[in-house]
């Protein structure tokens, strides 16, 4: 498939560039800034290159530089912020510290005879974030845009199809950023808008069939969006060669195991093996309070159960996982200078132990693309629109020791919270909502008697990708109704609080 190669120089917006390109129905791929020139030349699908922004200065020691030969290939190139400065620097232009750092919105004035700004309003609002600027153009380039603080805010060499923008077209603050990116993709590069959920499904089915052949695939199904979409897509490709294993750790939400069985066994007719292992997980978690230790214990227990049960099922050659593109980018430090944020349980691990080949049909997709693929495959909205749920389950939503009693309290309270959000038509406006059982007890009065019971925290956030998040401004009447129901219906809770922390500085989950 024809694609845009995005070289990452450490910008916090690199993933956003990739998402915006895909929203314009063009496939994009992120690689580190030092991606070998030999691999770029050998990749017959690359049709354009975008150089991302980044925090460095191009002239400092150890600044990330790509191979200058990239600018002499046949591909159109777009440099964004640091990417603009780098391409100018590599082509013998001049970059210096700006007299005044430019950060925030600015009005861009531009030449109307450049394809990059076709159909864009004059002036247009753009988002700046830079401390350096161009002071001399490389040969063959001309200025096609400026702001009051940046005399060189956009440049082009139309003959070589090389363009540079000092501002960030990928962020929402740049009012017509989508139009500018679309102009680069369609008018400059000549892409057809042919990247879609349907085209992905069609090509993935062929890839899976060609790779797997007549061999067998085992998939660990959690019931979440990612593994569910992966299961249905692989089943569409190879049918009964796929076996799914669902492990009930005892750390799931209310009725979760039953719902998974109903959807995949009865609706999709997928070969699903359900394993009840709550006793093993709870025994291993007994007396454990540290969240990282909980995660390690749960991860190791899953591997233990998975390995043991897989041997009973026969001989498999592939392990399928619902790994997504952000998982891959965030988990692998060589993906450019962008900081490794966290490790993911899907990336690595089991295949080394079980000697299986990995099959990860969704590893090229972002979360919103996975949801769209799931809809096209016929998955119910109850799974597609489901809020993210952590791999360790309720164990990281119970602060302190995990016991069956505390799990039951949290299950009931969390169920009430979600039911009320659905009934108030708020669930789909929230990225993630859940309850957290705290290791705190407070005094209360119920039925004229003193109580000393648990405190429950409610958490609801809005986000686009989970990397940053804002707390959801819950209507007070809904909060009151949720609190009232939980305190009255869940024995063991006498106080409910609402978390109004954003990410950063807090994380979405409490542990």
XYZ file of C-alpha atoms in Angstrom:
511
model
C 0.000 0.000 0.000
C 1.300 3.464 -0.901
C 2.283 5.335 2.238
C 3.822 8.375 3.909
C 6.963 7.757 5.952
C 7.089 9.986 9.057
C 10.529 10.371 10.614
C 10.325 11.054 14.357
C 12.645 13.710 15.794
C 11.085 13.639 19.264
C 7.964 15.750 18.834
C 5.092 15.193 21.232
C 2.914 15.500 18.113
C 4.514 12.774 15.957
C 1.689 10.299 16.534
C -0.775 13.082 15.818
C 0.801 13.659 12.393
C 0.306 9.971 11.589
C -3.298 10.048 12.788
C -4.119 13.175 10.775
C -2.631 11.683 7.608
C -4.699 8.529 8.083
C -7.836 10.573 8.719
C -7.235 11.920 5.218
C -7.374 8.282 3.995
C -3.646 7.956 3.337
C -1.608 5.296 5.116
C 1.280 6.562 7.261
C 4.095 4.902 9.179
C 6.376 6.294 11.910
C 10.063 5.411 12.015
C 12.993 6.891 13.995
C 14.868 9.875 12.531
C 17.890 7.651 11.807
C 15.917 5.064 9.831
C 18.451 3.633 7.342
C 18.457 5.199 3.896
C 18.895 1.716 2.391
C 15.567 0.602 3.842
C 13.843 3.730 2.540
C 15.205 3.110 -0.956
C 14.164 -0.551 -0.808
C 10.594 0.158 0.341
C 8.544 0.331 -2.829
C 5.462 1.655 -1.017
C 6.896 4.979 0.213
C 5.581 7.933 -1.796
C 6.385 10.862 0.537
C 8.346 11.721 3.684
C 7.355 13.989 6.566
C 9.997 15.217 9.017
C 8.406 15.751 12.444
C 9.041 18.506 14.932
C 11.299 18.033 17.936
C 12.734 19.802 21.000
C 16.370 20.018 19.840
C 18.253 22.718 17.930
C 19.655 21.509 14.615
C 23.102 23.036 15.213
C 23.761 21.629 18.721
C 25.954 18.626 19.467
C 24.097 15.290 19.258
C 21.022 16.907 17.657
C 19.028 14.254 15.764
C 19.807 14.431 12.049
C 18.438 12.150 9.352
C 20.570 11.084 6.396
C 20.839 14.140 4.133
C 20.462 11.813 1.133
C 16.734 11.581 1.975
C 16.317 15.088 0.541
C 17.818 13.948 -2.772
C 15.489 10.995 -3.343
C 12.470 11.058 -5.638
C 9.982 11.588 -2.782
C 8.146 14.811 -1.909
C 9.197 16.005 1.570
C 7.372 18.091 4.170
C 9.350 19.404 7.156
C 7.359 20.538 10.202
C 8.930 22.935 12.755
C 12.242 21.200 13.618
C 11.781 19.290 10.345
C 11.725 22.589 8.431
C 14.848 23.803 10.203
C 16.632 20.507 9.590
C 15.918 20.324 5.873
C 17.087 23.948 5.506
C 20.229 23.211 7.550
C 21.047 20.067 5.527
C 20.605 22.004 2.258
C 23.018 24.780 3.336
C 20.468 27.273 4.609
C 20.978 29.008 7.945
C 19.185 28.429 11.268
C 19.722 30.591 14.365
C 18.096 31.221 17.750
C 15.121 33.548 17.293
C 15.253 36.941 19.074
C 11.891 36.087 20.598
C 10.536 32.575 21.102
C 7.195 32.102 19.340
C 4.663 29.937 21.125
C 0.918 29.864 20.558
C -1.426 31.111 17.878
C -0.238 33.371 15.066
C -1.729 34.765 11.866
C -0.060 33.344 8.757
C 0.051 35.359 5.547
C 0.995 33.346 2.470
C 1.471 33.392 -1.288
C -1.580 32.148 -3.118
C 0.307 30.531 -6.012
C 1.614 27.601 -3.944
C -0.322 24.309 -3.941
C 0.252 23.955 -0.200
C -2.210 26.747 0.648
C -4.812 26.152 -2.039
C -8.265 26.948 -0.644
C -6.878 28.247 2.683
C -8.240 31.512 4.153
C -5.979 34.586 4.092
C -4.747 35.108 6.793
C -5.111 31.801 8.605
C -4.525 30.949 12.257
C -1.586 28.583 12.892
C 0.084 27.154 16.002
C 3.730 28.029 16.624
C 6.136 26.382 19.073
C 9.775 27.190 18.348
C 12.847 28.947 19.669
C 14.955 28.791 16.473
C 14.166 30.161 13.026
C 15.522 30.287 9.491
C 17.691 33.296 8.699
C 18.806 32.237 5.200
C 16.992 30.058 2.669
C 18.712 27.128 0.995
C 19.312 27.521 -2.731
C 16.286 27.000 -4.971
C 13.724 27.743 -2.215
C 11.377 30.672 -1.767
C 9.348 31.983 1.163
C 5.633 31.260 0.732
C 4.384 32.218 4.216
C 5.232 34.530 7.118
C 3.888 35.731 10.473
C 4.591 38.949 12.359
C 7.359 37.172 14.296
C 8.567 34.695 11.640
C 9.605 36.201 8.300
C 10.168 32.632 7.068
C 7.198 30.557 8.272
C 6.693 28.444 5.133
C 9.061 27.586 2.272
C 8.922 25.592 -0.938
C 11.051 24.230 -3.721
C 8.287 23.297 -6.104
C 10.580 21.662 -8.640
C 11.954 19.226 -6.029
C 8.603 19.023 -4.184
C 10.217 19.936 -0.866
C 8.150 22.047 1.548
C 8.678 23.303 5.077
C 6.368 24.762 7.728
C 7.538 26.517 10.876
C 4.113 25.893 12.448
C 2.291 22.653 13.331
C -0.510 21.812 10.839
C -1.334 18.618 12.733
C -2.680 20.272 15.900
C -6.263 21.445 16.222
C -5.128 25.001 17.041
C -4.006 25.406 13.404
C -7.402 26.273 12.017
C -6.938 24.901 8.500
C -4.201 22.366 9.215
C -6.181 19.505 7.683
C -6.557 21.432 4.428
C -2.803 22.153 4.331
C -1.926 18.495 4.959
C -4.488 17.406 2.382
C -2.926 19.759 -0.170
C 0.475 18.206 0.459
C -0.851 14.653 0.208
C -3.195 15.077 -2.761
C -1.872 18.022 -4.793
C 1.860 17.693 -4.186
C 2.268 13.930 -3.696
C -0.631 12.671 -5.804
C -2.066 10.251 -3.240
C -5.487 8.750 -3.771
C -7.680 8.644 -0.647
C -7.742 4.840 -0.538
C -6.810 4.006 3.075
C -9.977 2.874 4.873
C -11.285 0.279 7.288
C -12.630 -1.726 4.342
C -9.311 -1.690 2.489
C -7.482 -2.647 5.691
C -9.800 -5.620 6.300
C -9.462 -6.812 2.717
C -5.653 -6.618 2.656
C -5.309 -8.064 6.191
C -7.382 -11.133 5.363
C -5.113 -11.882 2.404
C -1.960 -11.309 4.506
C -3.205 -13.564 7.320
C -4.162 -16.353 4.902
C -0.845 -16.165 3.067
C 1.204 -16.162 6.264
C -0.711 -18.775 8.265
C -1.541 -21.192 5.470
C -3.035 -24.340 6.988
C -1.417 -23.868 10.393
C -3.162 -23.106 13.689
C -3.447 -19.870 15.669
C -4.055 -19.356 19.393
C -5.347 -16.001 20.659
C -5.686 -14.822 24.250
C -9.075 -13.101 24.288
C -9.722 -10.532 27.019
C -13.069 -9.251 25.764
C -11.626 -5.775 25.234
C -11.774 -3.900 21.945
C -8.316 -4.832 20.663
C -8.306 -8.596 21.208
C -11.971 -8.822 20.144
C -11.373 -7.110 16.801
C -8.226 -9.187 16.248
C -10.197 -12.385 16.957
C -13.014 -11.601 14.524
C -10.607 -10.428 11.797
C -8.448 -13.562 12.066
C -11.547 -15.778 12.196
C -12.822 -14.069 9.032
C -9.510 -15.016 7.371
C -8.897 -18.612 8.553
C -12.076 -19.786 10.325
C -11.651 -22.804 12.623
C -7.857 -22.689 12.404
C -8.229 -20.063 15.164
C -8.782 -20.997 18.807
C -9.398 -18.280 21.387
C -8.652 -18.732 25.068
C -10.451 -16.601 27.646
C -8.988 -16.687 31.156
C -11.285 -15.613 33.986
C -8.813 -14.342 36.556
C -11.508 -13.403 39.051
C -10.457 -9.778 38.508
C -13.102 -8.986 35.898
C -16.120 -6.713 36.064
C -19.637 -7.909 36.743
C -20.985 -10.458 34.193
C -17.941 -9.943 31.959
C -17.140 -13.618 31.413
C -20.745 -14.401 30.453
C -20.863 -11.521 27.966
C -17.654 -12.632 26.233
C -18.943 -16.177 25.839
C -22.264 -14.962 24.466
C -20.717 -12.708 21.817
C -17.921 -14.934 20.551
C -19.334 -18.431 20.993
C -22.944 -17.828 20.068
C -22.824 -14.829 17.706
C -19.542 -15.322 15.819
C -19.265 -19.109 16.297
C -15.593 -18.782 17.197
C -13.879 -21.729 18.883
C -13.601 -20.275 22.416
C -12.107 -22.065 25.414
C -12.985 -20.462 28.774
C -10.710 -21.113 31.750
C -11.714 -20.292 35.331
C -8.566 -19.503 37.315
C -9.727 -17.066 39.986
C -8.468 -19.270 42.825
C -4.913 -19.251 41.459
C -4.816 -15.481 40.923
C -6.296 -14.599 44.318
C -3.952 -16.963 46.151
C -0.912 -15.413 44.452
C -2.160 -11.882 45.255
C -2.821 -12.621 48.916
C -0.986 -10.138 51.138
C 0.334 -8.096 48.175
C -0.079 -4.315 48.353
C 2.467 -2.867 45.894
C 0.907 -2.084 42.473
C 3.969 -3.055 40.423
C 4.215 -6.352 42.276
C 0.516 -6.951 41.559
C 1.099 -6.383 37.840
C 4.059 -8.762 37.733
C 2.202 -11.469 39.660
C -0.864 -11.181 37.417
C 1.221 -11.156 34.217
C 3.169 -14.237 35.306
C -0.021 -16.002 36.384
C -1.597 -15.364 32.977
C 1.458 -16.860 31.282
C 1.380 -19.858 33.630
C -2.303 -20.578 32.943
C -2.022 -19.813 29.241
C 0.947 -22.143 28.743
C -0.596 -24.965 30.733
C -3.961 -24.826 28.968
C -2.424 -24.293 25.511
C -0.535 -27.579 25.799
C -3.840 -29.363 26.411
C -5.362 -27.855 23.263
C -2.824 -29.266 20.833
C -0.139 -27.922 18.537
C -0.193 -24.245 17.566
C 2.275 -22.368 15.395
C 1.080 -18.786 15.958
C 0.149 -16.650 18.939
C -2.225 -13.822 17.995
C -2.379 -10.565 19.978
C -4.333 -7.321 19.749
C -1.208 -5.141 19.749
C -1.847 -1.611 18.440
C 0.460 0.938 16.840
C 0.772 3.159 19.964
C 1.747 0.019 21.941
C 4.576 -0.591 19.506
C 5.739 3.038 19.425
C 5.569 3.538 23.210
C 7.213 0.235 24.080
C 10.231 0.391 21.786
C 12.800 3.029 22.655
C 14.415 2.996 19.197
C 11.328 4.707 17.776
C 13.189 7.969 17.590
C 14.009 10.239 20.519
C 10.412 10.354 21.776
C 10.437 9.144 25.369
C 9.364 5.588 26.131
C 6.192 6.149 28.151
C 5.321 2.655 29.375
C 5.700 -0.998 28.541
C 2.718 -2.979 27.292
C 1.838 -6.564 28.132
C 1.093 -7.252 24.445
C 4.580 -6.378 23.191
C 6.891 -9.369 23.632
C 6.939 -12.078 26.302
C 4.965 -15.213 25.522
C 6.406 -16.243 22.143
C 9.915 -16.726 23.587
C 8.526 -19.072 26.229
C 6.104 -20.946 23.971
C 8.179 -20.939 20.765
C 5.333 -19.438 18.727
C 5.360 -16.926 15.902
C 3.542 -13.680 16.653
C 0.500 -12.728 14.608
C -0.489 -9.101 15.271
C -2.890 -7.958 12.542
C -3.732 -4.643 14.267
C -0.194 -3.446 15.021
C -0.455 -0.796 12.266
C -3.626 0.769 13.686
C -4.554 3.457 16.183
C -7.431 2.864 18.616
C -10.040 4.821 16.658
C -9.125 2.860 13.513
C -9.514 -0.429 15.397
C -13.001 0.608 16.493
C -13.938 1.414 12.891
C -12.575 -1.919 11.672
C -14.589 -3.652 14.412
C -17.778 -1.927 13.285
C -17.189 -3.016 9.689
C -16.654 -6.590 10.931
C -20.022 -6.533 12.725
C -18.897 -6.449 16.345
C -21.599 -5.102 18.705
C -21.291 -1.533 19.951
C -21.157 -2.851 23.527
C -17.643 -4.091 22.703
C -16.569 -1.483 20.119
C -17.546 1.478 22.312
C -16.298 -0.090 25.511
C -14.002 1.996 27.683
C -10.395 0.770 28.068
C -9.886 -1.812 30.808
C -6.426 -2.564 32.273
C -4.816 -5.949 31.727
C -4.527 -6.603 35.507
C -8.250 -5.848 35.801
C -9.774 -4.753 39.089
C -6.542 -5.571 40.928
C -5.205 -2.102 40.061
C -8.506 -0.461 40.980
C -8.387 -1.822 44.515
C -5.723 0.134 46.376
C -4.113 -2.264 48.803
C -4.719 -5.974 49.263
C -6.994 -7.926 46.886
C -9.643 -10.079 48.555
C -12.815 -11.674 47.225
C -14.885 -9.435 49.513
C -13.243 -6.240 48.256
C -13.588 -7.409 44.635
C -17.299 -8.000 45.115
C -17.776 -4.541 46.644
C -15.957 -2.895 43.741
C -17.788 -4.932 41.080
C -21.186 -3.860 42.365
C -20.211 -0.215 42.739
C -18.530 -0.047 39.328
C -21.551 -1.656 37.675
C -23.883 0.971 39.160
C -21.555 3.757 37.986
C -21.473 2.502 34.376
C -25.223 1.753 34.246
C -26.026 5.277 35.404
C -23.642 6.818 32.839
C -25.312 4.825 30.067
C -28.795 5.810 31.224
C -27.751 9.469 31.429
C -26.386 9.170 27.843
C -22.923 10.221 29.063
C -20.987 6.976 28.554
C -20.090 7.660 24.911
C -18.840 11.163 25.781
C -16.265 9.736 28.200
C -12.968 8.063 27.246
C -12.762 6.027 30.434
C -14.878 5.752 33.569
C -14.402 3.455 36.548
C -14.549 3.150 40.316
C -11.578 2.752 42.677
C -11.844 1.152 46.108
C -9.601 2.992 48.557
C -7.769 1.584 51.588
C -9.522 4.218 53.666
C -12.503 3.894 55.976
C -14.620 6.760 57.175
C -17.295 7.341 59.777
C -20.866 7.527 58.558
C -24.436 7.283 59.780
C -26.903 4.800 58.272
C -30.261 4.007 59.889
C -29.391 6.094 62.965
C -26.361 3.883 63.514
C -22.683 4.736 63.273
C -20.813 3.068 60.393
C -17.102 2.790 59.686
C -16.804 1.605 56.092
C -14.958 2.006 52.801
C -14.449 5.103 50.656
C -15.007 4.743 46.899
C -13.527 7.104 44.308
C -15.170 7.656 40.920
C -12.973 8.519 37.931
C -14.135 9.736 34.490
C -11.904 11.369 31.870
C -12.050 12.673 28.326
C -9.216 11.983 25.898
C -8.442 11.179 22.264
C -5.718 8.584 22.755
C -5.183 8.174 26.508
C -1.788 9.881 26.413
C -3.270 13.026 27.956
C -6.669 13.373 29.623
C -8.977 15.875 31.309
C -11.418 15.023 34.074
C -14.999 14.879 32.892
C -17.283 17.606 34.220
C -19.995 15.306 35.497
C -23.438 16.895 35.973
C -24.086 17.246 39.688
C -27.462 15.537 39.557
C -25.895 12.480 37.923
C -23.112 12.379 40.508
C -25.658 12.651 43.289
C -27.728 9.805 41.849
C -24.675 7.556 41.433
C -23.435 8.274 44.960
C -26.870 7.684 46.460
C -27.313 4.350 44.694
C -23.849 3.059 45.603
C -24.113 3.959 49.278
C -27.607 2.479 49.537
C -27.090 -0.649 47.436
C -23.475 -1.691 48.072
C -22.857 -2.936 51.574
C -19.416 -1.819 52.727
C -19.324 1.704 51.230
C -20.481 4.791 53.101
C -18.655 7.583 51.247
C -18.171 8.389 47.514
C -15.677 10.967 46.149
C -15.022 12.214 42.585
C -11.498 12.479 41.135
C -10.889 15.813 39.332
C -7.225 15.278 38.412
C -6.016 15.588 34.811
C -3.241 13.648 33.067
C -0.585 14.911 33.487
C 0.252 15.294 36.355
C -1.925 12.358 37.441
C -2.348 9.146 35.457
C -5.782 7.894 34.360
C -5.637 4.720 36.446
C -4.744 5.090 40.131
C -2.203 2.261 40.047
